[in-house]
mmCIF file with all atom_site columns, C-alpha atoms in Angstrom:
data_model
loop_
_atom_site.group_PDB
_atom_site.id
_atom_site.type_symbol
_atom_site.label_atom_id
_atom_site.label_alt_id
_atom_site.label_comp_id
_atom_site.label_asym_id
_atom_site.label_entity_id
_atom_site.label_seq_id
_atom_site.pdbx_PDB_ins_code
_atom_site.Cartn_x
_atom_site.Cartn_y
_atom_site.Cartn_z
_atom_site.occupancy
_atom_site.B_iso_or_equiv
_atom_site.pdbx_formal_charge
_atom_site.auth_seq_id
_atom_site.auth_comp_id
_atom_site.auth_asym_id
_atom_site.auth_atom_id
_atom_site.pdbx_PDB_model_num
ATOM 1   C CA . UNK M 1 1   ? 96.566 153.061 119.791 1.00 66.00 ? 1   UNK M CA 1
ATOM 2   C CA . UNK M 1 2   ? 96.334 151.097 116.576 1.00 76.00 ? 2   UNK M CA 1
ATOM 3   C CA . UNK M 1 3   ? 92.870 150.996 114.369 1.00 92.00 ? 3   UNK M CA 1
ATOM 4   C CA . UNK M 1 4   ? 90.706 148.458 115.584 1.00 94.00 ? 4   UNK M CA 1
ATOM 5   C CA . UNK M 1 5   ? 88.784 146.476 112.869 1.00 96.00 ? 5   UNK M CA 1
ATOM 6   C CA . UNK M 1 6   ? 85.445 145.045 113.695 1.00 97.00 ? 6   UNK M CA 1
ATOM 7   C CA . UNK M 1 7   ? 83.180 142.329 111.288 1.00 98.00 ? 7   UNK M CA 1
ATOM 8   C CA . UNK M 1 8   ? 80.006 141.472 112.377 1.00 97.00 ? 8   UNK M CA 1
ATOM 9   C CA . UNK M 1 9   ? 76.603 139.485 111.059 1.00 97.00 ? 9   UNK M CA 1
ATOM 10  C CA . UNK M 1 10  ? 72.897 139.452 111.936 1.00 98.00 ? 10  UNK M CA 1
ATOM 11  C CA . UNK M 1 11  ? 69.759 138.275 109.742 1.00 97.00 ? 11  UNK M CA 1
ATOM 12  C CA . UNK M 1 12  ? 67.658 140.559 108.415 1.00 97.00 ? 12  UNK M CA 1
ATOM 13  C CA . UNK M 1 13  ? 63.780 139.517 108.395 1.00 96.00 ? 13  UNK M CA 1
ATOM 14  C CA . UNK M 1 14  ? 62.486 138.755 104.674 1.00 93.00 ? 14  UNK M CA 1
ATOM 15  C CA . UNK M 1 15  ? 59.533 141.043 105.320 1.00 95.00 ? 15  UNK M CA 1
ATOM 16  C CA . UNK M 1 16  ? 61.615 143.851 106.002 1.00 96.00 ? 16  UNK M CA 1
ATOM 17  C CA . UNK M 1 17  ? 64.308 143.953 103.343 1.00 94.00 ? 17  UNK M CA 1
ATOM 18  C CA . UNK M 1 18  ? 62.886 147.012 101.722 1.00 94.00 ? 18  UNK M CA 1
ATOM 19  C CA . UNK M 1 19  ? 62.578 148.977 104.954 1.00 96.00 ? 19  UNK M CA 1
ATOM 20  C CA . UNK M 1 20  ? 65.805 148.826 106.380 1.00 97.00 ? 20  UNK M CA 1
ATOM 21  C CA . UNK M 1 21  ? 67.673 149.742 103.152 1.00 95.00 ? 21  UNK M CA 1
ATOM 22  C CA . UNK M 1 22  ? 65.198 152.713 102.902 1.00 97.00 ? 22  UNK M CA 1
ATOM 23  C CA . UNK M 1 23  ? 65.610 153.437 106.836 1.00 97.00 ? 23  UNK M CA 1
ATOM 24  C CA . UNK M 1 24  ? 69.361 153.405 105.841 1.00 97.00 ? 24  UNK M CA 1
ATOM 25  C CA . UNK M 1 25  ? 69.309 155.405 102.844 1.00 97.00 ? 25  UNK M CA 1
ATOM 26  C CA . UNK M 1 26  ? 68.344 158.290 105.273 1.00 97.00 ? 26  UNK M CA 1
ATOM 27  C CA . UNK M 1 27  ? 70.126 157.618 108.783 1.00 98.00 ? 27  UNK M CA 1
ATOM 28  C CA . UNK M 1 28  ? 69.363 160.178 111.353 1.00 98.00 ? 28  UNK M CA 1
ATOM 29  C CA . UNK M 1 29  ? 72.001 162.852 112.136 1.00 98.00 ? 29  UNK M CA 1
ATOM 30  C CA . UNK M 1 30  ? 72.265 162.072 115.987 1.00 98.00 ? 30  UNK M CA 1
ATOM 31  C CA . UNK M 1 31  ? 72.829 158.429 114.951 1.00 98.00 ? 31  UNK M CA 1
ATOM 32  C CA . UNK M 1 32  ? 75.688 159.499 112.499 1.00 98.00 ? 32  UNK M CA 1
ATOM 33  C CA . UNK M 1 33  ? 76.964 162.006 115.271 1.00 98.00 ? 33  UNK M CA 1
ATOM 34  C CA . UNK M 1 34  ? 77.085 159.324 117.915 1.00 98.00 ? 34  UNK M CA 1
ATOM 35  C CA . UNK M 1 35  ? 78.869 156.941 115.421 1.00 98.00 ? 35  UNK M CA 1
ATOM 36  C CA . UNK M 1 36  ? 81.500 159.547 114.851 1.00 98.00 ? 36  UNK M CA 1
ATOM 37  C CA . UNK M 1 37  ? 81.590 160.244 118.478 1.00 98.00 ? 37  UNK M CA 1
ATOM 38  C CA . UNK M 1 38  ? 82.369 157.160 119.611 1.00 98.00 ? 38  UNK M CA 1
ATOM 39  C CA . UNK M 1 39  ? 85.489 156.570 117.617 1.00 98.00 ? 39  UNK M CA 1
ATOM 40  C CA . UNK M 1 40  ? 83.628 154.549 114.616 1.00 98.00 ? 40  UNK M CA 1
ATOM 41  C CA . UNK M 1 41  ? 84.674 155.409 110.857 1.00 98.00 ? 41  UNK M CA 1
ATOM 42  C CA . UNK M 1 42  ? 84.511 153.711 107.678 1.00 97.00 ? 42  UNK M CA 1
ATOM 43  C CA . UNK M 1 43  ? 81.579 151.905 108.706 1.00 98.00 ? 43  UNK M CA 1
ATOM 44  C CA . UNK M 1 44  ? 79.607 150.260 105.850 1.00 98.00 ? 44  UNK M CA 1
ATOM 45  C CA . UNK M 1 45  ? 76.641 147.598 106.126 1.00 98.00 ? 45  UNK M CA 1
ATOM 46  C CA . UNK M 1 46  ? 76.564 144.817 102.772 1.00 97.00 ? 46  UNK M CA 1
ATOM 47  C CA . UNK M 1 47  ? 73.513 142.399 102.388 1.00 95.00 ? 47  UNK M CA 1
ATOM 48  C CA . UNK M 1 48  ? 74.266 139.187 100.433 1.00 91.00 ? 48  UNK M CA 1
ATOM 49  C CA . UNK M 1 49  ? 70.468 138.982 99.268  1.00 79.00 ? 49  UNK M CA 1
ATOM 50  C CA . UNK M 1 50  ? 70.099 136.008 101.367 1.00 83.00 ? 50  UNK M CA 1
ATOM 51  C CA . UNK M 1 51  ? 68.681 137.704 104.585 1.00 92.00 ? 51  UNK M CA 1
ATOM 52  C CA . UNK M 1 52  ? 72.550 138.102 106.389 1.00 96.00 ? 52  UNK M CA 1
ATOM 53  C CA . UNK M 1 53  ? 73.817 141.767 106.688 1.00 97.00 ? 53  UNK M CA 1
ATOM 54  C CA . UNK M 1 54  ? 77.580 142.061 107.331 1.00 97.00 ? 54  UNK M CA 1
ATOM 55  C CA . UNK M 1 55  ? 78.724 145.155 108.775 1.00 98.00 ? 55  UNK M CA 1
ATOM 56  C CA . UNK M 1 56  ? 82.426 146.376 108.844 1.00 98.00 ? 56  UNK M CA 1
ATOM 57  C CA . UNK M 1 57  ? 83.952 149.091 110.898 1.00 98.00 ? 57  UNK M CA 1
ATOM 58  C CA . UNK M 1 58  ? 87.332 150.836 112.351 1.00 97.00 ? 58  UNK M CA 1
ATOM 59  C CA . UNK M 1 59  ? 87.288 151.518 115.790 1.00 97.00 ? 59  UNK M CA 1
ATOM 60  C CA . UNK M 1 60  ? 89.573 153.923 116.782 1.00 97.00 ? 60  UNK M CA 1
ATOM 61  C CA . UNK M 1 61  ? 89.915 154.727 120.216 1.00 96.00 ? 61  UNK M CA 1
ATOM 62  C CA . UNK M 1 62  ? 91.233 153.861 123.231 1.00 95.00 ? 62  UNK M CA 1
ATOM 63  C CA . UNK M 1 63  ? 88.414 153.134 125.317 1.00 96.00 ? 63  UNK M CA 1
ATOM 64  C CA . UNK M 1 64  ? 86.324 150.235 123.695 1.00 94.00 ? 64  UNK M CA 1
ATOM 65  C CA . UNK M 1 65  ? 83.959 149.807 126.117 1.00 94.00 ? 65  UNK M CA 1
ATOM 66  C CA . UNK M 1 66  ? 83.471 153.390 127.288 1.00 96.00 ? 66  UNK M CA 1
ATOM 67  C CA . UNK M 1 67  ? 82.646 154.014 123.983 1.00 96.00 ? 67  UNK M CA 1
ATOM 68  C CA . UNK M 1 68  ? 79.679 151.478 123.394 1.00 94.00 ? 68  UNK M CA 1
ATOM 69  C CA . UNK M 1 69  ? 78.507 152.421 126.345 1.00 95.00 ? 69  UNK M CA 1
ATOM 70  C CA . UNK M 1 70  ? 78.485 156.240 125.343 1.00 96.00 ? 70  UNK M CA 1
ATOM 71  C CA . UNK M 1 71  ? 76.879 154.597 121.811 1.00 96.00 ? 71  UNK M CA 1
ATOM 72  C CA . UNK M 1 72  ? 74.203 152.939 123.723 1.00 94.00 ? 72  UNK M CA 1
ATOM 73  C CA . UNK M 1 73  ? 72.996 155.778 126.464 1.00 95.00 ? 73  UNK M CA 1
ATOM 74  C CA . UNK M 1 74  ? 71.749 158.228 123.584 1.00 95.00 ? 74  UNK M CA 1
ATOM 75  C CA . UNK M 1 75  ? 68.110 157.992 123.501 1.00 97.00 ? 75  UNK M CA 1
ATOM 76  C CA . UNK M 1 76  ? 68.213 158.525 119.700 1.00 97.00 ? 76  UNK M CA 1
ATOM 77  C CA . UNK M 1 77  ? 71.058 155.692 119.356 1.00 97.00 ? 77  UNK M CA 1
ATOM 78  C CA . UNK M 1 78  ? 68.334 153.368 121.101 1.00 97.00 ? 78  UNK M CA 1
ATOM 79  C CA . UNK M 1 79  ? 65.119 154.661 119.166 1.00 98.00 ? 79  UNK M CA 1
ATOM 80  C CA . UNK M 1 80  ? 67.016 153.741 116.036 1.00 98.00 ? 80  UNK M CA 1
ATOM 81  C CA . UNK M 1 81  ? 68.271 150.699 117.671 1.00 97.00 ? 81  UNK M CA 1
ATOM 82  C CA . UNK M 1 82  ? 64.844 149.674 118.790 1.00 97.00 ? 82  UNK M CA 1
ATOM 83  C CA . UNK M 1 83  ? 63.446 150.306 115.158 1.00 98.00 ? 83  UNK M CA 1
ATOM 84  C CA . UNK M 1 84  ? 66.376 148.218 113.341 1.00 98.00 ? 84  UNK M CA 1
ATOM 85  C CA . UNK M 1 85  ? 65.806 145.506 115.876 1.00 97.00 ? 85  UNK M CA 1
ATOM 86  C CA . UNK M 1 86  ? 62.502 145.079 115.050 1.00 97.00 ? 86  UNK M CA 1
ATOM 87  C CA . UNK M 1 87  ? 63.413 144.142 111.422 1.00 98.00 ? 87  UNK M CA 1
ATOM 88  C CA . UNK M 1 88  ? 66.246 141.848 112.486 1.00 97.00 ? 88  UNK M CA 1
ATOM 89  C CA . UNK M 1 89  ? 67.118 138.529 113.553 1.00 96.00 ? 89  UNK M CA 1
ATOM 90  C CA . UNK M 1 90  ? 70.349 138.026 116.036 1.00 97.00 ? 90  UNK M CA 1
ATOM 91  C CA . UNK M 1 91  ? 72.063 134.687 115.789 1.00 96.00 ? 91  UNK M CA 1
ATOM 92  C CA . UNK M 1 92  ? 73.351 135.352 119.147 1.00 96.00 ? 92  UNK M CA 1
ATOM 93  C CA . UNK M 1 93  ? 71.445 132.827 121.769 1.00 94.00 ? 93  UNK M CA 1
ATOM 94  C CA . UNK M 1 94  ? 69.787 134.613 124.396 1.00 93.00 ? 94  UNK M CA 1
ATOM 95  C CA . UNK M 1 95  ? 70.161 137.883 122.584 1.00 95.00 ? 95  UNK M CA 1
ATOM 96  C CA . UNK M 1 96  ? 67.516 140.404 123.816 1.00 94.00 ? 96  UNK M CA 1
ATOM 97  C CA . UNK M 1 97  ? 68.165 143.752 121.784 1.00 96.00 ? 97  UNK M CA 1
ATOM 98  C CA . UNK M 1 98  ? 71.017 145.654 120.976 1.00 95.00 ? 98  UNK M CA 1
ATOM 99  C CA . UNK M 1 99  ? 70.744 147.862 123.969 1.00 93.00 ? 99  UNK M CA 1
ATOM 100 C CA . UNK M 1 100 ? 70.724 144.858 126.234 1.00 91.00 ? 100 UNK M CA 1
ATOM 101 C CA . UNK M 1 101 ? 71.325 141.123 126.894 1.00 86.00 ? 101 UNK M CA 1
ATOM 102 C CA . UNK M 1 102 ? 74.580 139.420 125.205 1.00 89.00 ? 102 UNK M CA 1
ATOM 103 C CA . UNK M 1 103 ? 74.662 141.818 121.995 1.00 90.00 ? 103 UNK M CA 1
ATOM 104 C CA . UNK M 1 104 ? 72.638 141.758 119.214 1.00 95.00 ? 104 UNK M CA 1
ATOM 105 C CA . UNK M 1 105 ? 74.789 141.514 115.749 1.00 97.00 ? 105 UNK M CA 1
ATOM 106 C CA . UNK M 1 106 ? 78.012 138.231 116.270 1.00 96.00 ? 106 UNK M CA 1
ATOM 107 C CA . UNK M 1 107 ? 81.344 139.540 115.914 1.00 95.00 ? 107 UNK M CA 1
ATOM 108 C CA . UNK M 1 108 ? 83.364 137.778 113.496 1.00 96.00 ? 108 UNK M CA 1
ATOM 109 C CA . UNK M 1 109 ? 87.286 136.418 114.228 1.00 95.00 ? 109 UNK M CA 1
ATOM 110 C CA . UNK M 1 110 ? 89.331 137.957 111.198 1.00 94.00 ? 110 UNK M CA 1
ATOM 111 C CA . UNK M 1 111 ? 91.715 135.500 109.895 1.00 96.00 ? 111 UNK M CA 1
ATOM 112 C CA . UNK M 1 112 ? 92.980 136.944 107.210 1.00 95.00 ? 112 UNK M CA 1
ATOM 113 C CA . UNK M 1 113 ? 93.767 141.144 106.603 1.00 92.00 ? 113 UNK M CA 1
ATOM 114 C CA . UNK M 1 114 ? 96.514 142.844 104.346 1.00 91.00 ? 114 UNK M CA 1
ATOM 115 C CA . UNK M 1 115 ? 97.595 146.851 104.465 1.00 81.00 ? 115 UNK M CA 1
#
């Protein structure tokens, strides 16, 4: 099964710039297990300054949806989901968390990737 890459984008409140780099500085262990367990590596999070977080990551299994739906049933995963929400803004419509509802962060179409 070939690597998977995945680009995605939410806003990140003004008020809570500080927190969620600090909150990221230390990420929980069960959140970093789950990552791992779900087929996720080289997973990095960049903020342009200007309130927009893009996040980039390698999927690499061969379930995609049996693995976000592993991601999202471990209570931790959705304590640290429901804490990271809170400081965010999704610029998906209708978007209700990232445990529920349409998704949370917009996945981006690549257009463009070299090896």
């Amino acid at each position: 099964m070939p690597t998977r890459r995945i680009a995605q984008i939410v806003h990140l409140k003004p008020s809570a710039a500080e927190a969620y780099k600090k909150c990221h500085a230390a990420v929980w262990p069960e959140v970093l297990q789950q990552i791992q367990d779900c087929n996720i590596t080289d997973y990095s999070i960049f903020f342009d300054n200007d309130c927009t977080l893009f996040a980039t990551f390698k999927w690499v299994g061969s379930d995609w949806e049996g693995d976000m739906k592993k991601m999202s049933q471990k209570p931790k995963v959705r304590e640290w989901w429901a804490m990271t929400d809170g400081m965010q803004e999704s610029p998906i419509p209708d978007a209700v968390s990232s445990a529920e509802g349409p998704g949370w962060w917009k996945v981006l179409d690549e257009v463009f990737h070299t090896d």
